[in-house]
Tab-separated table of C-alpha atoms in Angstrom:
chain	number	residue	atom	x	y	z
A	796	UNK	CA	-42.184	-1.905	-1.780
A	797	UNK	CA	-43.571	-5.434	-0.800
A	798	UNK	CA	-41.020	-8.466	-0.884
A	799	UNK	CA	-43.634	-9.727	-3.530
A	800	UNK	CA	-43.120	-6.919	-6.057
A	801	UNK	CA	-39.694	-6.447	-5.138
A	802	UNK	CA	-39.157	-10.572	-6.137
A	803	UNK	CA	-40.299	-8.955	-10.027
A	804	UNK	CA	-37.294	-6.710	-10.704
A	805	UNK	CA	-34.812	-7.990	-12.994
A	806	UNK	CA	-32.055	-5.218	-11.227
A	807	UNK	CA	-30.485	-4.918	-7.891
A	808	UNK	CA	-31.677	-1.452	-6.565
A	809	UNK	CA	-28.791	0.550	-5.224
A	810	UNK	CA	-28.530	3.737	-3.185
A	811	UNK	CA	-28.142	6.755	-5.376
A	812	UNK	CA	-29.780	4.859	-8.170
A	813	UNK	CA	-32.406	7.077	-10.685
A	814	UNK	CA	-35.976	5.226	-10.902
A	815	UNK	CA	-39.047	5.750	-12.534
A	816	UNK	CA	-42.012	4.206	-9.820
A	817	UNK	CA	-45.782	3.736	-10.040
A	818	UNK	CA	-48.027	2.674	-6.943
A	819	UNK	CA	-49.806	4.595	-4.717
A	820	UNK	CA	-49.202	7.381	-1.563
A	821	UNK	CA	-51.113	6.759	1.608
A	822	UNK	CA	-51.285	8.711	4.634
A	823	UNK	CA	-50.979	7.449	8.247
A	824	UNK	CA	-53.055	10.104	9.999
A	825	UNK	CA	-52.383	9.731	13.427
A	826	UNK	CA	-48.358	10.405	12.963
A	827	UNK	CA	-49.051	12.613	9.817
A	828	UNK	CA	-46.772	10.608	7.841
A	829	UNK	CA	-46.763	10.417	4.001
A	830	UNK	CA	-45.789	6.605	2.732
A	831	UNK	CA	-44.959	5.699	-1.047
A	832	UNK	CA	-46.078	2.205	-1.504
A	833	UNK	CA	-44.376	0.800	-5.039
A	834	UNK	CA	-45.774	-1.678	-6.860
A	835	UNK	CA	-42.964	-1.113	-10.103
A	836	UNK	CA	-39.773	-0.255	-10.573
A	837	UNK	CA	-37.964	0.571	-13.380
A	838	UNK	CA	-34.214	2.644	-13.952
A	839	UNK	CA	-35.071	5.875	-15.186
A	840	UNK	CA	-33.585	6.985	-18.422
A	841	UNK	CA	-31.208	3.419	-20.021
A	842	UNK	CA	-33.621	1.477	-17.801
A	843	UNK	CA	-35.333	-0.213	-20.856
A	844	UNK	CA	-31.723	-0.957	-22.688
A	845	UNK	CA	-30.152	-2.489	-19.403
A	846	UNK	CA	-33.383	-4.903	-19.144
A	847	UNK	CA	-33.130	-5.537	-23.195
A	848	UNK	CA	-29.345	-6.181	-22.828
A	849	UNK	CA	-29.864	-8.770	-19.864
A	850	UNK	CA	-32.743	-10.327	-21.804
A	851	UNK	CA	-30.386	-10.674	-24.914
A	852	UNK	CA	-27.565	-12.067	-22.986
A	853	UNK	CA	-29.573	-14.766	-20.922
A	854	UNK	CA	-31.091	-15.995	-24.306
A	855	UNK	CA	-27.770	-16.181	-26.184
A	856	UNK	CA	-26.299	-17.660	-22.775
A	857	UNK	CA	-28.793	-20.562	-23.133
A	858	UNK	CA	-28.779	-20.928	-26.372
A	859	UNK	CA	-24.705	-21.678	-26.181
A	860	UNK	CA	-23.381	-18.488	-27.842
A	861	UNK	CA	-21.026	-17.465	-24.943
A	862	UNK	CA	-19.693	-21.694	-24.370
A	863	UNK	CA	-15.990	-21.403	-23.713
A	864	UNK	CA	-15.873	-24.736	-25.902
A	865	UNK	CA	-16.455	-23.041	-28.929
A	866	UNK	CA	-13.771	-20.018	-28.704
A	867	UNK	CA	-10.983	-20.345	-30.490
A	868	UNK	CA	-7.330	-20.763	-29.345
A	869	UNK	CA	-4.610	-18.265	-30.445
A	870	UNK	CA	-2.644	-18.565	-32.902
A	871	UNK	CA	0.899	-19.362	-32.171
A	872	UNK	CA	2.257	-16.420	-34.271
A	873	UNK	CA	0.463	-13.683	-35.318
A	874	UNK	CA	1.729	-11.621	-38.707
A	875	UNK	CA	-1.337	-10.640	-40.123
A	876	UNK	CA	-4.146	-8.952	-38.563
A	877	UNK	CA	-7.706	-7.550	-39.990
A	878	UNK	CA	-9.238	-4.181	-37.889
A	879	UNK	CA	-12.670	-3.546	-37.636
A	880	UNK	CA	-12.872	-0.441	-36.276
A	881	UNK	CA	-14.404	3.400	-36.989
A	882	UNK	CA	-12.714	6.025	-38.635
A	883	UNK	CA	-10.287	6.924	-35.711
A	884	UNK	CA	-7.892	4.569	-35.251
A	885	UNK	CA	-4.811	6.182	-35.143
A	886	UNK	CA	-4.253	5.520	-31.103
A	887	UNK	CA	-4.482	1.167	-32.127
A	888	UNK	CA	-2.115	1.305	-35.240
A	889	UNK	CA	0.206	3.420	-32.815
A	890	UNK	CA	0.859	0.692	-30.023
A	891	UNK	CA	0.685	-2.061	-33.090
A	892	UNK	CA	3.847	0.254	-35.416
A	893	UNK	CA	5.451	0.878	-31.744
A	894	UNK	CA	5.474	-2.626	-30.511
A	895	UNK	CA	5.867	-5.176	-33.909
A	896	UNK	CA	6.136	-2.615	-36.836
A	897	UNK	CA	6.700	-5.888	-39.193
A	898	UNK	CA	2.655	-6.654	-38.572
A	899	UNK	CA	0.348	-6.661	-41.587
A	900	UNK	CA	-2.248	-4.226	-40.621
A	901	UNK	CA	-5.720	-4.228	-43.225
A	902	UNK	CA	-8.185	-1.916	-41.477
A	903	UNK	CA	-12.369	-2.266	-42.467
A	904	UNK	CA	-13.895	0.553	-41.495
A	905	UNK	CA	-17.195	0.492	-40.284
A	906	UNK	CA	-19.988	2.067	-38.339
A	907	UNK	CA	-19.726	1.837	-34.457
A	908	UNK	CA	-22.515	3.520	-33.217
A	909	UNK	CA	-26.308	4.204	-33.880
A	910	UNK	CA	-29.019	1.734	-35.719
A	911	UNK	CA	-27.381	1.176	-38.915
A	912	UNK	CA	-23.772	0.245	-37.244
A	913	UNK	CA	-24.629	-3.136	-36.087
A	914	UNK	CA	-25.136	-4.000	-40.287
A	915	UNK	CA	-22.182	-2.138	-40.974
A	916	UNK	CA	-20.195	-4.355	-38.085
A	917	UNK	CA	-21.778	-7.832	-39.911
A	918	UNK	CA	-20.500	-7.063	-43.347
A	919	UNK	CA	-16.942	-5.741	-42.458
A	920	UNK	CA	-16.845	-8.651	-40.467
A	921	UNK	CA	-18.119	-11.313	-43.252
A	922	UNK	CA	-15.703	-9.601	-45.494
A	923	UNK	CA	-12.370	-9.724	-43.704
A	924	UNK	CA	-12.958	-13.069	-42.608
A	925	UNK	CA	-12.430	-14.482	-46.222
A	926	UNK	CA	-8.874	-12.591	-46.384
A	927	UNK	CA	-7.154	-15.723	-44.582
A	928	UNK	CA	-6.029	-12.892	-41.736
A	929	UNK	CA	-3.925	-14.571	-38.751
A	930	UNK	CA	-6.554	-12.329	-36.118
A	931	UNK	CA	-9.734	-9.866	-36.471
A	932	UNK	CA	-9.697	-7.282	-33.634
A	933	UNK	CA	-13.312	-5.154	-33.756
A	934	UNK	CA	-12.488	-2.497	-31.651
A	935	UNK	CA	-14.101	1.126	-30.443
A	936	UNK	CA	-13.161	3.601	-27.934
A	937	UNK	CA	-14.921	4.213	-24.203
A	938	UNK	CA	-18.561	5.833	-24.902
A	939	UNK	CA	-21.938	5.547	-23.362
A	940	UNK	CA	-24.217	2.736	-22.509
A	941	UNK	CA	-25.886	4.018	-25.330
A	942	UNK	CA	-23.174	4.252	-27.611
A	943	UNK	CA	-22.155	1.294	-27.335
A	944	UNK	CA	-25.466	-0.512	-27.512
A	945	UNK	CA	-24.761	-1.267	-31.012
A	946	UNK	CA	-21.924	-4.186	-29.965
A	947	UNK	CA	-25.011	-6.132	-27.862
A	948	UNK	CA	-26.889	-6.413	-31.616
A	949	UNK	CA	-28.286	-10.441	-31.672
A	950	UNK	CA	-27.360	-10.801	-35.474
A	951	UNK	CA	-23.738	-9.458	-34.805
A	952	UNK	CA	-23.234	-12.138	-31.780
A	953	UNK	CA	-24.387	-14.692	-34.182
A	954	UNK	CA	-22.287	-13.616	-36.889
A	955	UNK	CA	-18.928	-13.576	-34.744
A	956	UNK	CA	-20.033	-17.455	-33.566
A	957	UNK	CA	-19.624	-17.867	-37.080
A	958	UNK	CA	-16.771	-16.560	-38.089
A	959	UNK	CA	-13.711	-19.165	-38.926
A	960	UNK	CA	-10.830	-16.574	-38.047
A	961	UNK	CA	-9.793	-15.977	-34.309
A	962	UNK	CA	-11.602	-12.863	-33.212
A	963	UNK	CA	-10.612	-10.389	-30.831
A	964	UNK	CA	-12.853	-7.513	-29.175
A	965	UNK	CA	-11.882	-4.446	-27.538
A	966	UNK	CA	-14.948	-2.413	-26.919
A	967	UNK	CA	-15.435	0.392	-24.866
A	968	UNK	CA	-13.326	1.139	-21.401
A	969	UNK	CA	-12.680	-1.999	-18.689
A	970	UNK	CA	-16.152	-1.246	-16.938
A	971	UNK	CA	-17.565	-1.783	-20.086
A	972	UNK	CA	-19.194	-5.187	-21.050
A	973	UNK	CA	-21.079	-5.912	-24.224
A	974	UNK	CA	-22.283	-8.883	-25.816
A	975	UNK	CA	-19.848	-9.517	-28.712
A	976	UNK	CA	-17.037	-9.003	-25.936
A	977	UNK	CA	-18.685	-12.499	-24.311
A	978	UNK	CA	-18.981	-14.158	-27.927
A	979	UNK	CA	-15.200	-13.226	-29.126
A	980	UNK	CA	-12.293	-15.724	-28.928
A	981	UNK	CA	-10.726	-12.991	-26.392
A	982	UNK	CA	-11.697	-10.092	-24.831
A	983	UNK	CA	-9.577	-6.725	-24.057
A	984	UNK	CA	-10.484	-4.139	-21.903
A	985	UNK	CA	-9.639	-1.259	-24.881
A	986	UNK	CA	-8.490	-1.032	-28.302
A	987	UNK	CA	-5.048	-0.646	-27.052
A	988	UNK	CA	-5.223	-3.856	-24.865
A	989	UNK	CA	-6.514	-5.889	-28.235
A	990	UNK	CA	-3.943	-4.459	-30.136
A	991	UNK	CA	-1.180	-5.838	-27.229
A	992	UNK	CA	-3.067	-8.886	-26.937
A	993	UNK	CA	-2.114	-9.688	-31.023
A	994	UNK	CA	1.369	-8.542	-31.143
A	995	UNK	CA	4.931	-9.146	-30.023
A	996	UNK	CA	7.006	-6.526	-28.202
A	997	UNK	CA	9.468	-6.288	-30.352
A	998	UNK	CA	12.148	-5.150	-27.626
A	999	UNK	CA	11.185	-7.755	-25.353
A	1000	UNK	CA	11.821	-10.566	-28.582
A	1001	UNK	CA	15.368	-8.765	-29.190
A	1002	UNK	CA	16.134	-9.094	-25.372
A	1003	UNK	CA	15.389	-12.702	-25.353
A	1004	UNK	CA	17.464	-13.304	-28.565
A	1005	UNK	CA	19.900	-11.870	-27.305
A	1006	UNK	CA	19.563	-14.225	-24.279
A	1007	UNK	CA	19.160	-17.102	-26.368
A	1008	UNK	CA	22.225	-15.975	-28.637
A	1009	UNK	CA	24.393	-16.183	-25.469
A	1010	UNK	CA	22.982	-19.241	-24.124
A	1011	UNK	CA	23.832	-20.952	-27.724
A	1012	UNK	CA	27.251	-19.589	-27.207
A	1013	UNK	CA	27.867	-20.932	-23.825
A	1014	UNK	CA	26.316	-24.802	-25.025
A	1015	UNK	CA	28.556	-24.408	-27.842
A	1016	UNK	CA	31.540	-23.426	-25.870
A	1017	UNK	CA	31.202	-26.490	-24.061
A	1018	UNK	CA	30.576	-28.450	-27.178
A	1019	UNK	CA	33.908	-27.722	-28.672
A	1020	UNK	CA	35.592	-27.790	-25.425
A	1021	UNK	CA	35.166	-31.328	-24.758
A	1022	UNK	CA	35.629	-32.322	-28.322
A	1023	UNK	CA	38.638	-30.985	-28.141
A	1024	UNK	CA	39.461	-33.062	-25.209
A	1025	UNK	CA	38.825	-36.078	-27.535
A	1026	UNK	CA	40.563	-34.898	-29.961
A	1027	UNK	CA	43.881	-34.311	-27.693
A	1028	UNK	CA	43.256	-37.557	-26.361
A	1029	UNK	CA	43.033	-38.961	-29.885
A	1030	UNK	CA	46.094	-37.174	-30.819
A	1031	UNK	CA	48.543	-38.897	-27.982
A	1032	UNK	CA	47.249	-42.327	-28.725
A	1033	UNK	CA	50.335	-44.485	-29.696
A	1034	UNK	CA	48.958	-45.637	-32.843
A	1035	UNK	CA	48.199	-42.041	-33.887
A	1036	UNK	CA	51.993	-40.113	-32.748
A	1037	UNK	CA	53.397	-43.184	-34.687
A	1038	UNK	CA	51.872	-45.038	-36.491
A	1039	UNK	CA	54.724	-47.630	-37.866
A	1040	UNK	CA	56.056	-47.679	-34.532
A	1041	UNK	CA	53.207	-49.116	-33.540
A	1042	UNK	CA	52.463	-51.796	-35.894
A	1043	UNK	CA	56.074	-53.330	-35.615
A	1044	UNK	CA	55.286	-53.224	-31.417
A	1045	UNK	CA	52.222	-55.095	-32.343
A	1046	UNK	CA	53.861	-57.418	-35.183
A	1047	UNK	CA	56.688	-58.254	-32.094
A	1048	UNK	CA	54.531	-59.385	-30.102
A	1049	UNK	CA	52.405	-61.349	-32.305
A	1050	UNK	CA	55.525	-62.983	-33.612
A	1051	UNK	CA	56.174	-63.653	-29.928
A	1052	UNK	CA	53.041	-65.154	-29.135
A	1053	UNK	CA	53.256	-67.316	-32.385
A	1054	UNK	CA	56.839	-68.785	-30.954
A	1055	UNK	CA	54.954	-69.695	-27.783
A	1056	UNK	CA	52.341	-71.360	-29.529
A	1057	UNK	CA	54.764	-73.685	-31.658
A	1058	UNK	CA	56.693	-74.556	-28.840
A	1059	UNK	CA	53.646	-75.682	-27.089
A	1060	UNK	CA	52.310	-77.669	-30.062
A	1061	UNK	CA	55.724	-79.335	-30.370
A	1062	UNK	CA	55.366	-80.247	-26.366
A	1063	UNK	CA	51.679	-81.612	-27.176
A	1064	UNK	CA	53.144	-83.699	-30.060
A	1065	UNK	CA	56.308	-85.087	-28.007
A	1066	UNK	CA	53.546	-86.242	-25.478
A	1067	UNK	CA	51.237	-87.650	-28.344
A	1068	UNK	CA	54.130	-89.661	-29.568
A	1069	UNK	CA	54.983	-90.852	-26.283
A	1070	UNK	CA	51.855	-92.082	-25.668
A	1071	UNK	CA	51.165	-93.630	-28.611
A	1072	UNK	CA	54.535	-95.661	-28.109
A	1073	UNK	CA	53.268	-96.616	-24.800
A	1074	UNK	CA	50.036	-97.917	-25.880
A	1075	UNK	CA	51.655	-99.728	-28.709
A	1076	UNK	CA	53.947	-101.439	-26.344
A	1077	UNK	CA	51.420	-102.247	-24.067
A	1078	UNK	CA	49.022	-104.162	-27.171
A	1079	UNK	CA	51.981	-106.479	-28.052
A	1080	UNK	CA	52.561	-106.961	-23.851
A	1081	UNK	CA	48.938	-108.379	-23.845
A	1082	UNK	CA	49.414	-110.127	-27.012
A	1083	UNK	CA	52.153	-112.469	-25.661
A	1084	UNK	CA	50.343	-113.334	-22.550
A	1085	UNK	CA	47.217	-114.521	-24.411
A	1086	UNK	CA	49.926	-116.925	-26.699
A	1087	UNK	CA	51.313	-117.983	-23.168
């Protein structure tokens, strides 16, 4: 196959790979050697869906369907949940009952495979959305290419880029990648990994309460053991052990202190009078002289 046909596939060919070819078969008679030239390529069998599902995806890609900038973020705390999901989901509600029993499950059933399911997906979908749920997970177990083919459905991307609740997919096995995995707020590998994603463990919460119960108890501890340091401290203050005691001490020495001050005004007085005399006797000194 000529690098100029070969630059036309829209698939990497790989060894073992299935392929349906057309082109022609020439013989180079001088070695005897039969050669296949190709001129097109195609996989044999899911070919066509593999080239429709890359041709979806690129257009939604461009067309800003898949933008990171539009997903939601999670919600903080998640109580009540919305399933979209097929008639067996008995494995999901399991892992949800086992790890936060207190959730508020409300399943939608709906189709998950063939021509009509991608309908049945929208309208489940349209419908739980107005129920003010916390989280939608639209989940389905590992299948086919083929199976599955119903989750890469244009109408149903569009529809989830709609939505107003925080979506959740879980589609399929971990090798498995559809289109309204890309468009969801979050995407888990399997049903069981979705329904992990949207709930506490509740052993895990209990062992950190219990941490946080002892933590509390040690900051309290401490709490109340210096208080009570203030409070002994508080308790041998004079004033406190006695009060009257104290007040007399205090009256003492006030008393004492107003003693000291008297007898120092008194002193400032003496020496007031004294020079007053002295300036007094000095005015009548100068009087005399001017008579002189």
């Amino acid at each position: 196959m000529f690098s100029s046909y070969v630059s036309r596939l829209n698939f990497n060919v790989e060894e073992g790979m299935r392929v349906l070819v057309s082109g022609s078969i020439n013989v180079y008679e001088q070695r005897g050697s039969l050669q296949l030239v190709i001129r097109q390529m195609k996989q044999d069998g899911l070919g066509d869906l593999y080239l429709e599902f890359e041709k979806r995806k690129q257009d939604l890609l461009r067309a800003g369907y898949f933008d990171e900038s539009h997903k939601k973020t999670k919600p903080d705390y998640i109580e009540n949940i919305g399933v979209v999901t097929g008639a067996q989901a008995a494995a999901l509600l399991s892992t949800i009952q086992r790890r936060w029993p207190m959730m508020k499950v409300t399943l939608y059933p709906s189709l998950v495979q063939g021509s009509f399911a991608p309908k049945s997906l929208i309208q489940s979908l349209k419908e739980a959305d107005t129920h003010n749920h916390d989280a939608l997970l639209i989940v389905r177990g590992g299948g086919s290419f083929e199976d599955l083919f119903c989750f890469n459905d244009v109408q149903l991307v569009k529809t989830i880029y709609s939505l107003n609740t925080y979506i959740v997919s879980g589609v399929g096995h971990e090798v498995d990648t559809t289109l309204c995995d890309l468009v969801c707020d979050h995407r888990s590998v399997t049903p069981t990994a979705a329904a992990q994603w949207v709930t506490l463990d509740q052993y895990e919460v209990m062992t950190q309460i219990l941490k946080d119960t002892e933590l509390l108890r040690q900051n309290m501890s401490m709490i109340l053991n210096h208080n009570k340091l203030k409070l002994d401290s508080y308790k041998n203050h004079p004033y406190l052990k006695d009060p009257k005691s104290f007040i007399i001490e205090k009256q003492l020495k006030l008393d004492g202190y107003n003693t000291q001050f008297e007898h120092i005004l008194e002193i400032e007085l003496q020496k007031k009078n004294v020079i007053k005399n002295y300036t007094q006797q000095m005015h009548l000194r100068m009087m005399n002289v001017v008579k002189v």
